[in-house]
XYZ file of C-alpha atoms in Angstrom:
70
model
C 25.368 14.889 35.311
C 26.244 18.067 36.838
C 25.044 21.769 37.029
C 21.419 21.345 36.475
C 21.536 18.432 34.156
C 24.278 19.637 31.825
C 26.856 16.780 31.409
C 30.487 17.594 32.174
C 31.245 17.410 28.396
C 28.563 20.029 27.751
C 30.189 22.272 30.282
C 33.567 21.658 28.998
C 32.412 22.535 25.431
C 30.605 25.652 26.725
C 33.645 26.852 28.429
C 35.709 26.206 25.190
C 32.948 28.168 23.060
C 33.035 31.047 25.633
C 37.086 31.234 25.940
C 38.138 30.318 22.267
C 35.268 31.475 20.239
C 33.947 34.304 22.240
C 30.254 33.101 22.364
C 28.349 34.738 25.318
C 26.026 33.177 27.795
C 22.906 33.611 25.875
C 24.308 32.213 22.667
C 25.571 29.348 24.799
C 22.245 28.757 26.479
C 20.578 28.716 23.008
C 23.055 26.374 21.687
C 22.762 23.827 24.297
C 19.109 24.200 24.721
C 19.002 25.509 28.416
C 17.749 28.542 29.904
C 19.981 31.636 30.008
C 20.025 31.612 33.759
C 21.064 28.080 34.129
C 24.000 28.773 31.503
C 25.047 32.020 33.656
C 24.697 30.036 37.054
C 26.790 27.129 35.800
C 29.415 29.127 34.363
C 29.587 31.384 37.322
C 29.921 28.291 39.787
C 32.672 26.820 37.662
C 34.513 30.250 37.597
C 34.064 30.790 41.247
C 35.454 27.310 41.946
C 38.304 27.780 39.575
C 39.310 31.300 41.114
C 39.110 29.951 44.514
C 41.609 26.995 43.737
C 43.887 29.229 41.549
C 43.537 32.671 42.905
C 46.557 34.201 40.972
C 45.298 32.416 37.748
C 48.643 30.997 36.962
C 47.272 27.648 35.923
C 44.490 29.102 33.572
C 45.044 28.363 29.857
C 47.671 25.635 30.277
C 45.614 22.912 28.632
C 45.173 22.791 24.943
C 41.686 23.413 23.554
C 39.266 20.562 23.727
C 41.840 18.626 25.736
C 38.998 16.320 27.089
C 38.494 14.908 23.419
C 40.559 12.396 22.114
């Protein structure tokens, strides 16, 4: 588990829904049964980490949607 009890798969699905289906953080929080604040915090931490390791964004969007599912 990571980010306040949300599993990695939950966070990946939330990122997918945000990036590919346009759900906002409130909609994501409702969908996954967590508070809006915890969803905002989780996604902000992920985005901050991503931006720190890929500041130019040249690796963003290189994986196909839902790449973690087989």
